[in-house]
Amino acid sequence: MDAVKLLGSLMGNNATGGNLMGSLLGQALGGGGGGGAGGLGALAGLLGGGGGGAAGGLGALAGMLGGGGGQAQQAAQPGGGGIGGLLAGLAQGQPQQPNAQEQDQAMVLVKAMCNAAKADGQIDQAEVQNIMGRLGDVDQSEAEWLKSELQQPLDIQGFVQSVPRDMAQQAYAFSLMGMKLDTQQEAQYLGAVAQGLGLNPQACNQIHAKLGAPEIFK
């Protein structure tokens, strides 16, 4: 299974329906086109982090994808390395040959988005089918894996234990983007994820601020 391609499809089509994801993709389109209408084309602007509507939270997201620091800009370009470079390449239609480590990184972020979709405890068969119907170019095995993952019971501890230490902020950011954050259950879920990943309230609030989300930590 190509986890990088699946992650690109989830993000590019706003498949999990998170309000933040739709907002970020809308900004990448310059404010038009609704949630995920721009597909992976919008994702290219998002990862680039520059120009017009792609400023602010989008640049911050590119930094988190690329690991932050002075290498963030390079990492958000095709061939720049890491998840940011891979997704930017996908967005621009460039052939990708992700290595095993990059596939593992993509899988962590896919699971973060899937868990976020389940965080309010209300995901049902209709919601699963809605997410499946909004996927882009994925093959049958990838679609079946995603459907199975969405139907699995939420396992917060299992997820946080699977996240490499250097991906804690990215995993939290994708958890945040994969939900609407309009229920107490979702806020409690993010709190549990933050604790499991070893992120302090200040670090989490900074992620919320960069992505334009309400702060939930004191």
Short mmCIF file of C-alpha atoms in Angstrom, two decimals:
data_model
loop_
_atom_site.label_atom_id
_atom_site.label_comp_id
_atom_site.label_asym_id
_atom_site.label_seq_id
_atom_site.Cartn_x
_atom_site.Cartn_y
_atom_site.Cartn_z
CA MET A 1 0.00 0.00 0.00
CA ASP A 2 1.23 3.48 -0.89
CA ALA A 3 0.68 5.50 2.30
CA VAL A 4 2.10 8.66 0.72
CA LYS A 5 -0.46 8.54 -2.09
CA LEU A 6 -3.26 7.83 0.37
CA LEU A 7 -2.24 10.77 2.55
CA GLY A 8 -2.16 13.04 -0.48
CA SER A 9 -5.68 11.93 -1.42
CA LEU A 10 -7.03 12.49 2.09
CA MET A 11 -5.56 15.99 2.23
CA GLY A 12 -6.17 17.04 -1.35
CA ASN A 13 -9.85 16.10 -1.25
CA ASN A 14 -10.47 17.20 2.35
CA ALA A 15 -11.85 13.70 2.79
CA THR A 16 -12.16 13.67 6.56
CA GLY A 17 -14.23 16.85 6.49
CA GLY A 18 -12.24 18.74 9.12
CA ASN A 19 -13.03 22.45 9.12
CA LEU A 20 -9.36 23.38 9.47
CA MET A 21 -8.37 21.29 6.47
CA GLY A 22 -11.04 22.92 4.34
CA SER A 23 -10.00 26.38 5.52
CA LEU A 24 -6.33 25.78 4.78
CA LEU A 25 -7.09 24.42 1.33
CA GLY A 26 -9.37 27.37 0.69
CA GLN A 27 -6.55 29.76 1.59
CA ALA A 28 -4.23 27.90 -0.73
CA LEU A 29 -6.75 28.56 -3.50
CA GLY A 30 -6.86 32.24 -2.61
CA GLY A 31 -10.11 31.91 -0.70
CA GLY A 32 -12.17 30.19 -3.38
CA GLY A 33 -13.45 26.78 -4.29
CA GLY A 34 -14.83 25.65 -0.93
CA GLY A 35 -13.22 22.96 1.17
CA GLY A 36 -11.24 20.56 -0.98
CA ALA A 37 -12.34 21.62 -4.46
CA GLY A 38 -8.79 22.32 -5.54
CA GLY A 39 -7.58 18.81 -4.74
CA LEU A 40 -3.85 18.31 -4.80
CA GLY A 41 -3.40 21.47 -6.83
CA ALA A 42 -4.46 23.41 -3.75
CA LEU A 43 -2.16 21.28 -1.67
CA ALA A 44 0.83 22.53 -3.66
CA GLY A 45 0.12 26.10 -2.59
CA LEU A 46 -0.46 24.97 0.97
CA LEU A 47 2.87 23.22 1.22
CA GLY A 48 4.76 26.03 -0.49
CA GLY A 49 3.73 28.39 2.27
CA GLY A 50 4.17 31.50 0.16
CA GLY A 51 2.26 34.04 -1.85
CA GLY A 52 -1.06 35.75 -1.28
CA GLY A 53 -3.58 33.55 0.46
CA ALA A 54 -1.03 30.90 1.29
CA ALA A 55 0.55 32.90 4.09
CA GLY A 56 0.27 32.57 7.86
CA GLY A 57 -0.96 29.17 8.93
CA LEU A 58 0.04 27.62 5.62
CA GLY A 59 3.66 28.60 6.04
CA ALA A 60 3.54 27.26 9.57
CA LEU A 61 2.14 23.99 8.30
CA ALA A 62 4.92 23.72 5.73
CA GLY A 63 7.41 24.19 8.55
CA MET A 64 5.82 21.44 10.61
CA LEU A 65 5.73 19.11 7.62
CA GLY A 66 9.34 19.75 6.83
CA GLY A 67 10.49 19.61 10.42
CA GLY A 68 10.70 23.37 11.00
CA GLY A 69 13.74 25.62 11.06
CA GLY A 70 15.60 26.99 8.07
CA GLN A 71 15.03 23.81 6.09
CA ALA A 72 11.24 24.21 6.08
CA GLN A 73 11.07 26.08 2.76
CA GLN A 74 13.24 23.54 0.98
CA ALA A 75 11.36 20.61 2.52
CA ALA A 76 8.07 21.94 1.16
CA GLN A 77 9.33 21.78 -2.43
CA PRO A 78 9.31 18.75 -4.75
CA GLY A 79 12.36 16.68 -4.00
CA GLY A 80 13.04 18.65 -0.83
CA GLY A 81 12.85 15.58 1.36
CA GLY A 82 10.37 14.49 3.99
CA ILE A 83 6.60 14.41 3.77
CA GLY A 84 6.36 18.04 2.65
CA GLY A 85 8.55 17.45 -0.39
CA LEU A 86 6.76 14.24 -1.31
CA LEU A 87 3.29 15.79 -1.18
CA ALA A 88 4.45 18.87 -3.06
CA GLY A 89 5.73 16.57 -5.78
CA LEU A 90 2.43 14.68 -5.86
CA ALA A 91 0.55 17.96 -6.12
CA GLN A 92 2.56 18.93 -9.18
CA GLY A 93 2.20 15.54 -10.82
CA GLN A 94 5.82 14.53 -10.43
CA PRO A 95 6.68 10.82 -10.11
CA GLN A 96 7.34 9.76 -6.55
CA GLN A 97 9.49 6.94 -5.25
CA PRO A 98 9.13 7.26 -1.48
CA ASN A 99 11.43 5.14 0.62
CA ALA A 100 10.34 2.97 3.54
CA GLN A 101 10.91 5.69 6.13
CA GLU A 102 8.80 8.18 4.18
CA GLN A 103 6.03 5.61 3.83
CA ASP A 104 6.12 5.06 7.59
CA GLN A 105 5.92 8.82 8.20
CA ALA A 106 2.96 9.12 5.86
CA MET A 107 1.22 6.24 7.62
CA VAL A 108 1.49 8.05 10.96
CA LEU A 109 -0.21 11.11 9.48
CA VAL A 110 -2.91 9.04 7.76
CA LYS A 111 -3.72 7.38 11.08
CA ALA A 112 -3.76 10.77 12.80
CA MET A 113 -6.44 11.96 10.39
CA CYS A 114 -8.44 8.73 10.68
CA ASN A 115 -8.38 8.89 14.47
CA ALA A 116 -9.45 12.53 14.38
CA ALA A 117 -12.47 11.59 12.30
CA LYS A 118 -13.44 9.11 15.04
CA ALA A 119 -12.62 11.40 17.97
CA ASP A 120 -16.15 12.58 18.71
CA GLY A 121 -17.34 8.97 18.97
CA GLN A 122 -20.01 9.51 16.32
CA ILE A 123 -18.53 8.00 13.16
CA ASP A 124 -21.00 5.61 11.58
CA GLN A 125 -21.30 3.69 8.33
CA ALA A 126 -22.72 6.70 6.50
CA GLU A 127 -19.77 8.87 7.57
CA VAL A 128 -17.30 6.17 6.54
CA GLN A 129 -18.95 5.96 3.13
CA ASN A 130 -18.84 9.75 2.82
CA ILE A 131 -15.09 9.77 3.47
CA MET A 132 -14.57 6.89 1.05
CA GLY A 133 -16.59 8.68 -1.61
CA ARG A 134 -14.37 11.75 -1.41
CA LEU A 135 -11.11 9.92 -1.99
CA GLY A 136 -9.19 10.60 -5.14
CA ASP A 137 -6.90 8.31 -7.10
CA VAL A 138 -6.35 5.33 -4.80
CA ASP A 139 -6.47 1.65 -5.67
CA GLN A 140 -8.79 -0.94 -4.17
CA SER A 141 -6.32 -2.19 -1.56
CA GLU A 142 -5.70 1.35 -0.28
CA ALA A 143 -9.43 2.11 -0.16
CA GLU A 144 -10.13 -1.14 1.68
CA TRP A 145 -7.34 -0.47 4.19
CA LEU A 146 -8.70 3.01 4.89
CA LYS A 147 -12.24 1.73 5.35
CA SER A 148 -11.01 -0.90 7.79
CA GLU A 149 -8.94 1.67 9.69
CA LEU A 150 -11.92 4.00 10.04
CA GLN A 151 -14.04 1.17 11.42
CA GLN A 152 -11.49 0.13 14.02
CA PRO A 153 -12.11 1.18 17.65
CA LEU A 154 -10.24 4.32 18.63
CA ASP A 155 -6.95 3.39 20.33
CA ILE A 156 -5.27 6.56 21.53
CA GLN A 157 -2.48 4.86 23.44
CA GLY A 158 -1.65 2.55 20.56
CA PHE A 159 -1.47 5.53 18.20
CA VAL A 160 0.70 7.81 20.33
CA GLN A 161 3.10 4.96 21.06
CA SER A 162 3.53 4.42 17.31
CA VAL A 163 4.53 8.06 16.64
CA PRO A 164 8.30 8.69 16.39
CA ARG A 165 9.46 11.32 18.86
CA ASP A 166 10.52 13.71 16.08
CA MET A 167 7.03 13.58 14.52
CA ALA A 168 5.06 14.56 17.63
CA GLN A 169 4.14 18.05 16.40
CA GLN A 170 3.24 16.85 12.91
CA ALA A 171 1.05 14.07 14.33
CA TYR A 172 -0.74 16.55 16.59
CA ALA A 173 -1.20 19.06 13.77
CA PHE A 174 -2.77 16.46 11.50
CA SER A 175 -5.02 15.30 14.34
CA LEU A 176 -6.19 18.89 14.71
CA MET A 177 -6.72 19.37 10.98
CA GLY A 178 -8.70 16.16 10.65
CA MET A 179 -11.56 17.33 12.89
CA LYS A 180 -14.02 20.18 13.23
CA LEU A 181 -13.12 20.74 16.90
CA ASP A 182 -16.67 21.60 17.86
CA THR A 183 -17.33 19.01 20.57
CA GLN A 184 -16.03 18.37 24.06
CA GLN A 185 -15.08 14.84 23.04
CA GLU A 186 -12.77 16.18 20.33
CA ALA A 187 -11.12 18.59 22.74
CA GLN A 188 -10.61 15.77 25.23
CA TYR A 189 -9.17 13.60 22.47
CA LEU A 190 -6.62 16.28 21.55
CA GLY A 191 -5.70 16.60 25.22
CA ALA A 192 -5.06 12.86 25.43
CA VAL A 193 -3.01 12.91 22.23
CA ALA A 194 -0.94 15.85 23.44
CA GLN A 195 -0.23 14.11 26.73
CA GLY A 196 0.66 10.85 25.01
CA LEU A 197 3.00 12.61 22.59
CA GLY A 198 4.69 14.54 25.39
CA LEU A 199 3.63 17.96 24.09
CA ASN A 200 3.14 20.69 26.66
CA PRO A 201 0.15 23.09 26.56
CA GLN A 202 2.27 25.94 25.22
CA ALA A 203 3.50 23.90 22.26
CA CYS A 204 -0.05 22.78 21.47
CA ASN A 205 -1.43 26.31 21.71
CA GLN A 206 1.25 27.47 19.30
CA ILE A 207 0.11 24.84 16.79
CA HIS A 208 -3.50 25.92 17.25
CA ALA A 209 -2.53 29.57 16.72
CA LYS A 210 -0.50 28.83 13.60
CA LEU A 211 -3.40 26.89 12.11
CA GLY A 212 -6.06 29.40 13.15
CA ALA A 213 -7.79 27.00 15.55
CA PRO A 214 -9.24 27.89 18.97
CA GLU A 215 -6.94 27.24 21.89
CA ILE A 216 -8.10 24.56 24.31
CA PHE A 217 -5.17 24.43 26.73
CA LYS A 218 -4.56 26.66 29.74
#
